[in-house]
PDB file of C-alpha atoms in Angstrom:
ATOM      1  CA  UNK A1053     -79.025 -50.423  15.230  1.00  0.00           C
ATOM      2  CA  UNK A1054     -76.728 -47.909  13.598  1.00  0.00           C
ATOM      3  CA  UNK A1055     -76.688 -44.504  15.183  1.00  0.00           C
ATOM      4  CA  UNK A1056     -75.877 -41.329  13.322  1.00  0.00           C
ATOM      5  CA  UNK A1057     -74.555 -38.391  15.310  1.00  0.00           C
ATOM      6  CA  UNK A1058     -74.160 -34.885  13.943  1.00  0.00           C
ATOM      7  CA  UNK A1059     -72.328 -31.893  15.281  1.00  0.00           C
ATOM      8  CA  UNK A1060     -72.846 -29.126  15.927  1.00  0.00           C
ATOM      9  CA  UNK A1061     -76.617 -29.115  16.459  1.00  0.00           C
ATOM     10  CA  UNK A1062     -76.802 -25.408  15.678  1.00  0.00           C
ATOM     11  CA  UNK A1063     -74.358 -23.186  13.845  1.00  0.00           C
ATOM     12  CA  UNK A1064     -74.397 -19.458  13.160  1.00  0.00           C
ATOM     13  CA  UNK A1065     -71.898 -18.037  10.714  1.00  0.00           C
ATOM     14  CA  UNK A1066     -71.135 -14.728   9.078  1.00  0.00           C
ATOM     15  CA  UNK A1067     -71.505 -14.511   5.334  1.00  0.00           C
ATOM     16  CA  UNK A1068     -68.318 -15.648   3.640  1.00  0.00           C
ATOM     17  CA  UNK A1069     -67.164 -17.984   6.395  1.00  0.00           C
ATOM     18  CA  UNK A1070     -66.008 -21.540   5.757  1.00  0.00           C
ATOM     19  CA  UNK A1071     -68.388 -23.983   7.413  1.00  0.00           C
ATOM     20  CA  UNK A1072     -67.896 -27.574   8.513  1.00  0.00           C
ATOM     21  CA  UNK A1073     -70.623 -29.948   9.680  1.00  0.00           C
ATOM     22  CA  UNK A1074     -69.667 -33.341  11.053  1.00  0.00           C
ATOM     23  CA  UNK A1075     -71.361 -36.730  10.986  1.00  0.00           C
ATOM     24  CA  UNK A1076     -70.336 -39.926  12.768  1.00  0.00           C
ATOM     25  CA  UNK A1077     -71.896 -43.348  12.514  1.00  0.00           C
ATOM     26  CA  UNK A1078     -71.480 -46.487  14.540  1.00  0.00           C
ATOM     27  CA  UNK A1079     -71.373 -49.439  12.141  1.00  0.00           C
ATOM     28  CA  UNK A1080     -70.139 -50.155   8.639  1.00  0.00           C
ATOM     29  CA  UNK A1081     -72.136 -48.568   5.864  1.00  0.00           C
ATOM     30  CA  UNK A1082     -72.576 -48.940   2.136  1.00  0.00           C
ATOM     31  CA  UNK A1083     -73.111 -45.220   1.564  1.00  0.00           C
ATOM     32  CA  UNK A1084     -73.593 -41.951   3.370  1.00  0.00           C
ATOM     33  CA  UNK A1085     -75.959 -39.215   2.227  1.00  0.00           C
ATOM     34  CA  UNK A1086     -76.000 -35.514   2.890  1.00  0.00           C
ATOM     35  CA  UNK A1087     -79.339 -33.754   2.522  1.00  0.00           C
ATOM     36  CA  UNK A1088     -80.624 -30.216   2.914  1.00  0.00           C
ATOM     37  CA  UNK A1089     -83.944 -29.312   4.504  1.00  0.00           C
ATOM     38  CA  UNK A1090     -85.340 -25.812   4.112  1.00  0.00           C
ATOM     39  CA  UNK A1091     -87.857 -24.265   6.538  1.00  0.00           C
ATOM     40  CA  UNK A1092     -90.739 -25.278   4.272  1.00  0.00           C
ATOM     41  CA  UNK A1093     -89.875 -28.882   5.041  1.00  0.00           C
ATOM     42  CA  UNK A1094     -88.791 -30.194   1.667  1.00  0.00           C
ATOM     43  CA  UNK A1095     -85.623 -32.274   1.646  1.00  0.00           C
ATOM     44  CA  UNK A1096     -83.208 -32.367  -1.261  1.00  0.00           C
ATOM     45  CA  UNK A1097     -80.292 -34.693  -1.696  1.00  0.00           C
ATOM     46  CA  UNK A1098     -76.878 -33.056  -1.884  1.00  0.00           C
ATOM     47  CA  UNK A1099     -74.425 -35.940  -1.989  1.00  0.00           C
ATOM     48  CA  UNK A1100     -74.179 -39.683  -1.796  1.00  0.00           C
ATOM     49  CA  UNK A1101     -70.708 -41.028  -1.136  1.00  0.00           C
ATOM     50  CA  UNK A1102     -69.094 -44.251  -0.100  1.00  0.00           C
ATOM     51  CA  UNK A1103     -65.469 -43.158  -0.201  1.00  0.00           C
ATOM     52  CA  UNK A1104     -63.247 -40.158  -0.720  1.00  0.00           C
ATOM     53  CA  UNK A1105     -64.593 -36.760  -1.569  1.00  0.00           C
ATOM     54  CA  UNK A1106     -67.222 -35.117  -3.760  1.00  0.00           C
ATOM     55  CA  UNK A1107     -67.597 -31.475  -4.743  1.00  0.00           C
ATOM     56  CA  UNK A1108     -70.535 -29.569  -6.153  1.00  0.00           C
ATOM     57  CA  UNK A1109     -70.186 -25.846  -6.418  1.00  0.00           C
ATOM     58  CA  UNK A1110     -69.359 -24.458  -2.985  1.00  0.00           C
ATOM     59  CA  UNK A1111     -70.218 -27.731  -1.249  1.00  0.00           C
ATOM     60  CA  UNK A1112     -67.681 -30.431  -0.490  1.00  0.00           C
ATOM     61  CA  UNK A1113     -68.395 -33.753   1.202  1.00  0.00           C
ATOM     62  CA  UNK A1114     -65.729 -36.097   2.515  1.00  0.00           C
ATOM     63  CA  UNK A1115     -65.884 -39.484   4.172  1.00  0.00           C
ATOM     64  CA  UNK A1116     -63.370 -41.537   6.143  1.00  0.00           C
ATOM     65  CA  UNK A1117     -64.608 -45.121   6.227  1.00  0.00           C
ATOM     66  CA  UNK A1118     -62.046 -46.299   8.796  1.00  0.00           C
ATOM     67  CA  UNK A1119     -62.974 -43.552  11.228  1.00  0.00           C
ATOM     68  CA  UNK A1120     -66.731 -43.812  10.427  1.00  0.00           C
ATOM     69  CA  UNK A1121     -66.865 -40.073   9.923  1.00  0.00           C
ATOM     70  CA  UNK A1122     -68.030 -37.683   7.233  1.00  0.00           C
ATOM     71  CA  UNK A1123     -67.900 -33.919   6.880  1.00  0.00           C
ATOM     72  CA  UNK A1124     -69.835 -31.422   4.819  1.00  0.00           C
ATOM     73  CA  UNK A1125     -68.025 -28.188   4.031  1.00  0.00           C
ATOM     74  CA  UNK A1126     -69.490 -24.999   2.628  1.00  0.00           C
ATOM     75  CA  UNK A1127     -67.068 -22.455   1.223  1.00  0.00           C
ATOM     76  CA  UNK A1128     -67.873 -18.743   0.987  1.00  0.00           C
ATOM     77  CA  UNK A1129     -71.152 -19.228   2.879  1.00  0.00           C
ATOM     78  CA  UNK A1130     -74.178 -17.150   1.939  1.00  0.00           C
ATOM     79  CA  UNK A1131     -77.483 -16.449   3.706  1.00  0.00           C
ATOM     80  CA  UNK A1132     -79.271 -18.658   1.165  1.00  0.00           C
ATOM     81  CA  UNK A1133     -77.281 -21.596   2.589  1.00  0.00           C
ATOM     82  CA  UNK A1134     -79.316 -21.274   5.800  1.00  0.00           C
ATOM     83  CA  UNK A1135     -81.094 -24.599   6.256  1.00  0.00           C
ATOM     84  CA  UNK A1136     -80.934 -27.823   8.225  1.00  0.00           C
ATOM     85  CA  UNK A1137     -78.278 -30.199   6.944  1.00  0.00           C
ATOM     86  CA  UNK A1138     -78.899 -33.879   7.606  1.00  0.00           C
ATOM     87  CA  UNK A1139     -76.653 -36.864   7.111  1.00  0.00           C
ATOM     88  CA  UNK A1140     -78.100 -40.327   6.603  1.00  0.00           C
ATOM     89  CA  UNK A1141     -76.420 -43.692   6.442  1.00  0.00           C
ATOM     90  CA  UNK A1142     -77.323 -46.644   4.272  1.00  0.00           C
ATOM     91  CA  UNK A1143     -76.293 -50.156   5.309  1.00  0.00           C
ATOM     92  CA  UNK A1144     -77.599 -53.613   4.547  1.00  0.00           C
ATOM     93  CA  UNK A1145     -81.204 -54.006   3.530  1.00  0.00           C
ATOM     94  CA  UNK A1146     -82.583 -51.377   5.856  1.00  0.00           C
ATOM     95  CA  UNK A1147     -84.043 -47.922   5.281  1.00  0.00           C
ATOM     96  CA  UNK A1148     -81.859 -44.861   5.555  1.00  0.00           C
ATOM     97  CA  UNK A1149     -81.031 -43.884   9.136  1.00  0.00           C
ATOM     98  CA  UNK A1150     -81.019 -40.127   9.546  1.00  0.00           C
ATOM     99  CA  UNK A1151     -79.149 -37.897  11.948  1.00  0.00           C
ATOM    100  CA  UNK A1152     -80.962 -35.151  13.845  1.00  0.00           C
ATOM    101  CA  UNK A1153     -79.598 -32.477  11.577  1.00  0.00           C
ATOM    102  CA  UNK A1154     -77.489 -29.350  11.975  1.00  0.00           C
ATOM    103  CA  UNK A1155     -79.351 -26.055  11.805  1.00  0.00           C
ATOM    104  CA  UNK A1156     -77.210 -23.518   9.953  1.00  0.00           C
ATOM    105  CA  UNK A1157     -77.895 -19.798   9.940  1.00  0.00           C
ATOM    106  CA  UNK A1158     -75.706 -17.580   7.789  1.00  0.00           C
ATOM    107  CA  UNK A1159     -75.951 -13.902   8.629  1.00  0.00           C
ATOM    108  CA  UNK A1160     -75.249 -11.185   6.085  1.00  0.00           C
TER     109      UNK A1160
ATOM    110  CA  UNK B1272     -96.570 -33.743 -11.450  1.00  0.00           C
ATOM    111  CA  UNK B1273     -93.002 -32.581 -11.346  1.00  0.00           C
ATOM    112  CA  UNK B1274     -92.375 -33.564  -7.760  1.00  0.00           C
ATOM    113  CA  UNK B1275     -93.802 -35.398  -4.782  1.00  0.00           C
ATOM    114  CA  UNK B1276     -96.942 -33.664  -3.584  1.00  0.00           C
ATOM    115  CA  UNK B1277     -98.347 -33.982  -0.086  1.00  0.00           C
ATOM    116  CA  UNK B1278    -101.622 -32.751   1.346  1.00  0.00           C
ATOM    117  CA  UNK B1279    -102.674 -31.192   3.536  1.00  0.00           C
ATOM    118  CA  UNK B1280     -99.540 -29.180   4.262  1.00  0.00           C
ATOM    119  CA  UNK B1281    -100.840 -28.330   7.713  1.00  0.00           C
ATOM    120  CA  UNK B1282    -103.373 -30.155   9.831  1.00  0.00           C
ATOM    121  CA  UNK B1283    -104.586 -29.355  13.322  1.00  0.00           C
ATOM    122  CA  UNK B1284    -106.543 -32.105  15.008  1.00  0.00           C
ATOM    123  CA  UNK B1285    -108.146 -32.467  18.392  1.00  0.00           C
ATOM    124  CA  UNK B1286    -106.942 -35.405  20.432  1.00  0.00           C
ATOM    125  CA  UNK B1287    -108.946 -38.451  19.499  1.00  0.00           C
ATOM    126  CA  UNK B1288    -109.731 -37.376  15.945  1.00  0.00           C
ATOM    127  CA  UNK B1289    -108.774 -39.456  12.929  1.00  0.00           C
ATOM    128  CA  UNK B1290    -106.583 -37.876  10.243  1.00  0.00           C
ATOM    129  CA  UNK B1291    -105.610 -38.862   6.711  1.00  0.00           C
ATOM    130  CA  UNK B1292    -102.499 -37.596   4.961  1.00  0.00           C
ATOM    131  CA  UNK B1293    -102.066 -37.958   1.233  1.00  0.00           C
ATOM    132  CA  UNK B1294     -98.973 -38.432  -0.900  1.00  0.00           C
ATOM    133  CA  UNK B1295     -98.793 -38.145  -4.680  1.00  0.00           C
ATOM    134  CA  UNK B1296     -95.434 -39.571  -5.745  1.00  0.00           C
ATOM    135  CA  UNK B1297     -93.566 -38.751  -8.911  1.00  0.00           C
ATOM    136  CA  UNK B1298     -95.271 -40.529 -11.795  1.00  0.00           C
ATOM    137  CA  UNK B1299     -93.753 -43.916 -12.460  1.00  0.00           C
ATOM    138  CA  UNK B1300     -91.882 -44.204  -9.172  1.00  0.00           C
ATOM    139  CA  UNK B1301     -92.304 -47.714  -7.860  1.00  0.00           C
ATOM    140  CA  UNK B1302     -91.086 -47.127  -4.303  1.00  0.00           C
ATOM    141  CA  UNK B1303     -92.796 -44.983  -1.718  1.00  0.00           C
ATOM    142  CA  UNK B1304     -91.711 -44.289   1.846  1.00  0.00           C
ATOM    143  CA  UNK B1305     -93.376 -42.560   4.775  1.00  0.00           C
ATOM    144  CA  UNK B1306     -91.282 -40.910   7.493  1.00  0.00           C
ATOM    145  CA  UNK B1307     -92.164 -39.169  10.752  1.00  0.00           C
ATOM    146  CA  UNK B1308     -90.076 -36.168  11.791  1.00  0.00           C
ATOM    147  CA  UNK B1309     -90.586 -34.834  15.294  1.00  0.00           C
ATOM    148  CA  UNK B1310     -89.456 -31.317  16.139  1.00  0.00           C
ATOM    149  CA  UNK B1311     -85.674 -31.091  16.241  1.00  0.00           C
ATOM    150  CA  UNK B1312     -85.222 -34.678  15.118  1.00  0.00           C
ATOM    151  CA  UNK B1313     -84.292 -36.398  11.891  1.00  0.00           C
ATOM    152  CA  UNK B1314     -86.849 -38.322   9.848  1.00  0.00           C
ATOM    153  CA  UNK B1315     -87.772 -41.748  11.243  1.00  0.00           C
ATOM    154  CA  UNK B1316     -88.869 -44.529   8.918  1.00  0.00           C
ATOM    155  CA  UNK B1317     -92.499 -45.577   9.149  1.00  0.00           C
ATOM    156  CA  UNK B1318     -93.314 -47.799   6.178  1.00  0.00           C
ATOM    157  CA  UNK B1319     -92.306 -48.777   2.637  1.00  0.00           C
ATOM    158  CA  UNK B1320     -94.325 -49.667  -0.457  1.00  0.00           C
ATOM    159  CA  UNK B1321     -93.154 -51.243  -3.667  1.00  0.00           C
ATOM    160  CA  UNK B1322     -95.978 -50.540  -6.090  1.00  0.00           C
ATOM    161  CA  UNK B1323     -99.130 -51.484  -4.170  1.00  0.00           C
ATOM    162  CA  UNK B1324     -97.404 -53.923  -1.833  1.00  0.00           C
ATOM    163  CA  UNK B1325     -96.538 -52.751   1.653  1.00  0.00           C
ATOM    164  CA  UNK B1326     -93.262 -54.583   2.136  1.00  0.00           C
ATOM    165  CA  UNK B1327     -92.216 -53.105   5.452  1.00  0.00           C
ATOM    166  CA  UNK B1328     -94.281 -51.473   8.149  1.00  0.00           C
ATOM    167  CA  UNK B1329     -91.911 -52.047  11.009  1.00  0.00           C
ATOM    168  CA  UNK B1330     -91.619 -48.336  11.795  1.00  0.00           C
ATOM    169  CA  UNK B1331     -95.308 -47.688  12.410  1.00  0.00           C
ATOM    170  CA  UNK B1332     -95.423 -46.717  16.110  1.00  0.00           C
ATOM    171  CA  UNK B1333     -98.761 -48.287  16.953  1.00  0.00           C
ATOM    172  CA  UNK B1334    -101.788 -49.986  15.455  1.00  0.00           C
ATOM    173  CA  UNK B1335    -103.398 -46.558  15.248  1.00  0.00           C
ATOM    174  CA  UNK B1336    -101.217 -45.916  12.201  1.00  0.00           C
ATOM    175  CA  UNK B1337    -102.239 -47.404   8.876  1.00  0.00           C
ATOM    176  CA  UNK B1338    -100.931 -46.780   5.359  1.00  0.00           C
ATOM    177  CA  UNK B1339    -102.147 -47.895   1.977  1.00  0.00           C
ATOM    178  CA  UNK B1340    -101.281 -47.504  -1.685  1.00  0.00           C
ATOM    179  CA  UNK B1341    -104.070 -49.450  -3.378  1.00  0.00           C
ATOM    180  CA  UNK B1342    -103.209 -48.752  -7.027  1.00  0.00           C
ATOM    181  CA  UNK B1343     -99.480 -48.403  -6.663  1.00  0.00           C
ATOM    182  CA  UNK B1344     -99.512 -44.637  -7.026  1.00  0.00           C
ATOM    183  CA  UNK B1345    -101.154 -42.319  -4.476  1.00  0.00           C
ATOM    184  CA  UNK B1346    -100.659 -43.301  -0.853  1.00  0.00           C
ATOM    185  CA  UNK B1347    -102.570 -42.375   2.275  1.00  0.00           C
ATOM    186  CA  UNK B1348    -101.283 -42.463   5.832  1.00  0.00           C
ATOM    187  CA  UNK B1349    -104.115 -42.664   8.330  1.00  0.00           C
ATOM    188  CA  UNK B1350    -103.791 -42.039  12.032  1.00  0.00           C
ATOM    189  CA  UNK B1351    -106.703 -43.056  14.208  1.00  0.00           C
ATOM    190  CA  UNK B1352    -107.541 -41.566  17.603  1.00  0.00           C
ATOM    191  CA  UNK B1353    -104.693 -39.064  17.385  1.00  0.00           C
ATOM    192  CA  UNK B1354    -102.586 -38.382  20.470  1.00  0.00           C
ATOM    193  CA  UNK B1355    -100.404 -35.390  21.264  1.00  0.00           C
ATOM    194  CA  UNK B1356     -97.257 -37.443  20.696  1.00  0.00           C
ATOM    195  CA  UNK B1357     -98.358 -37.895  17.070  1.00  0.00           C
ATOM    196  CA  UNK B1358     -97.599 -34.206  16.442  1.00  0.00           C
ATOM    197  CA  UNK B1359     -94.845 -34.186  13.822  1.00  0.00           C
ATOM    198  CA  UNK B1360     -94.101 -33.576  10.183  1.00  0.00           C
ATOM    199  CA  UNK B1361     -94.980 -36.592   8.064  1.00  0.00           C
ATOM    200  CA  UNK B1362     -92.744 -36.858   5.028  1.00  0.00           C
ATOM    201  CA  UNK B1363     -93.359 -38.914   1.934  1.00  0.00           C
ATOM    202  CA  UNK B1364     -90.568 -39.889  -0.436  1.00  0.00           C
ATOM    203  CA  UNK B1365     -90.650 -41.783  -3.711  1.00  0.00           C
ATOM    204  CA  UNK B1366     -87.968 -43.476  -5.753  1.00  0.00           C
ATOM    205  CA  UNK B1367     -87.672 -44.943  -9.219  1.00  0.00           C
ATOM    206  CA  UNK B1368     -85.584 -47.723  -7.666  1.00  0.00           C
ATOM    207  CA  UNK B1369     -86.795 -50.695  -5.723  1.00  0.00           C
ATOM    208  CA  UNK B1370     -85.440 -51.735  -2.384  1.00  0.00           C
ATOM    209  CA  UNK B1371     -85.800 -50.710   1.196  1.00  0.00           C
ATOM    210  CA  UNK B1372     -82.284 -49.317   1.202  1.00  0.00           C
ATOM    211  CA  UNK B1373     -82.464 -47.161  -1.905  1.00  0.00           C
ATOM    212  CA  UNK B1374     -80.780 -43.813  -1.411  1.00  0.00           C
ATOM    213  CA  UNK B1375     -82.307 -42.190  -4.477  1.00  0.00           C
ATOM    214  CA  UNK B1376     -85.213 -40.535  -2.729  1.00  0.00           C
ATOM    215  CA  UNK B1377     -87.350 -37.584  -3.766  1.00  0.00           C
ATOM    216  CA  UNK B1378     -89.111 -35.987  -0.835  1.00  0.00           C
ATOM    217  CA  UNK B1379     -92.355 -34.085  -0.585  1.00  0.00           C
ATOM    218  CA  UNK B1380     -92.722 -30.907   1.468  1.00  0.00           C
ATOM    219  CA  UNK B1381     -94.331 -32.837   4.296  1.00  0.00           C
ATOM    220  CA  UNK B1382     -97.597 -32.602   6.201  1.00  0.00           C
ATOM    221  CA  UNK B1383     -97.282 -30.902   9.572  1.00  0.00           C
ATOM    222  CA  UNK B1384     -99.705 -32.429  12.059  1.00  0.00           C
ATOM    223  CA  UNK B1385    -100.467 -30.697  15.332  1.00  0.00           C
ATOM    224  CA  UNK B1386    -102.630 -32.555  17.826  1.00  0.00           C
ATOM    225  CA  UNK B1387    -104.158 -30.378  20.532  1.00  0.00           C
TER     226      UNK B1387
END
């Protein structure tokens, strides 16, 4: 069974800081997803990537297939970025496997 | 509706009670997933429907858990004789794509179950 590990578990940053959240997985994947979960519980998809790098606004996601590692970066962080960020891997004909999430708090 | 709707949002049950959680997927979405998310954990797969067919229920933790989607739209997750370890947020997600491994998921807000 593939395992998805995220670090750090919790992260507190000052507004404006550059933030990096890491995700490692144990077996080959077809795609990796980054998702955001707000305190109300709803989850929204941020990125799906299988290689290279994607950018959307202040969010950047990268993946290194050889190292089985992905990172989510947030530039110029803002308090509204406070949420739980979850990575999930997709491989074979199995449901997404989710990491435990990284709880981010951005303080003004 | 515009998104996936789940009800109730919050449910408190006494140990041993039966509970039913409802999911209204996005109209026209053929795939529907149920996940269980314990406190501080990521979502864990419970079961998958393609239209009305339950194609995978390998994640259901015990025979006290039962899910149905009789008309291929609304789904209900039922938990019988609830136990304290059933306390979690139950998330529903739908997708316009078929397949257990689809990544195009639209999540509801979840139903938070607390068993006392």
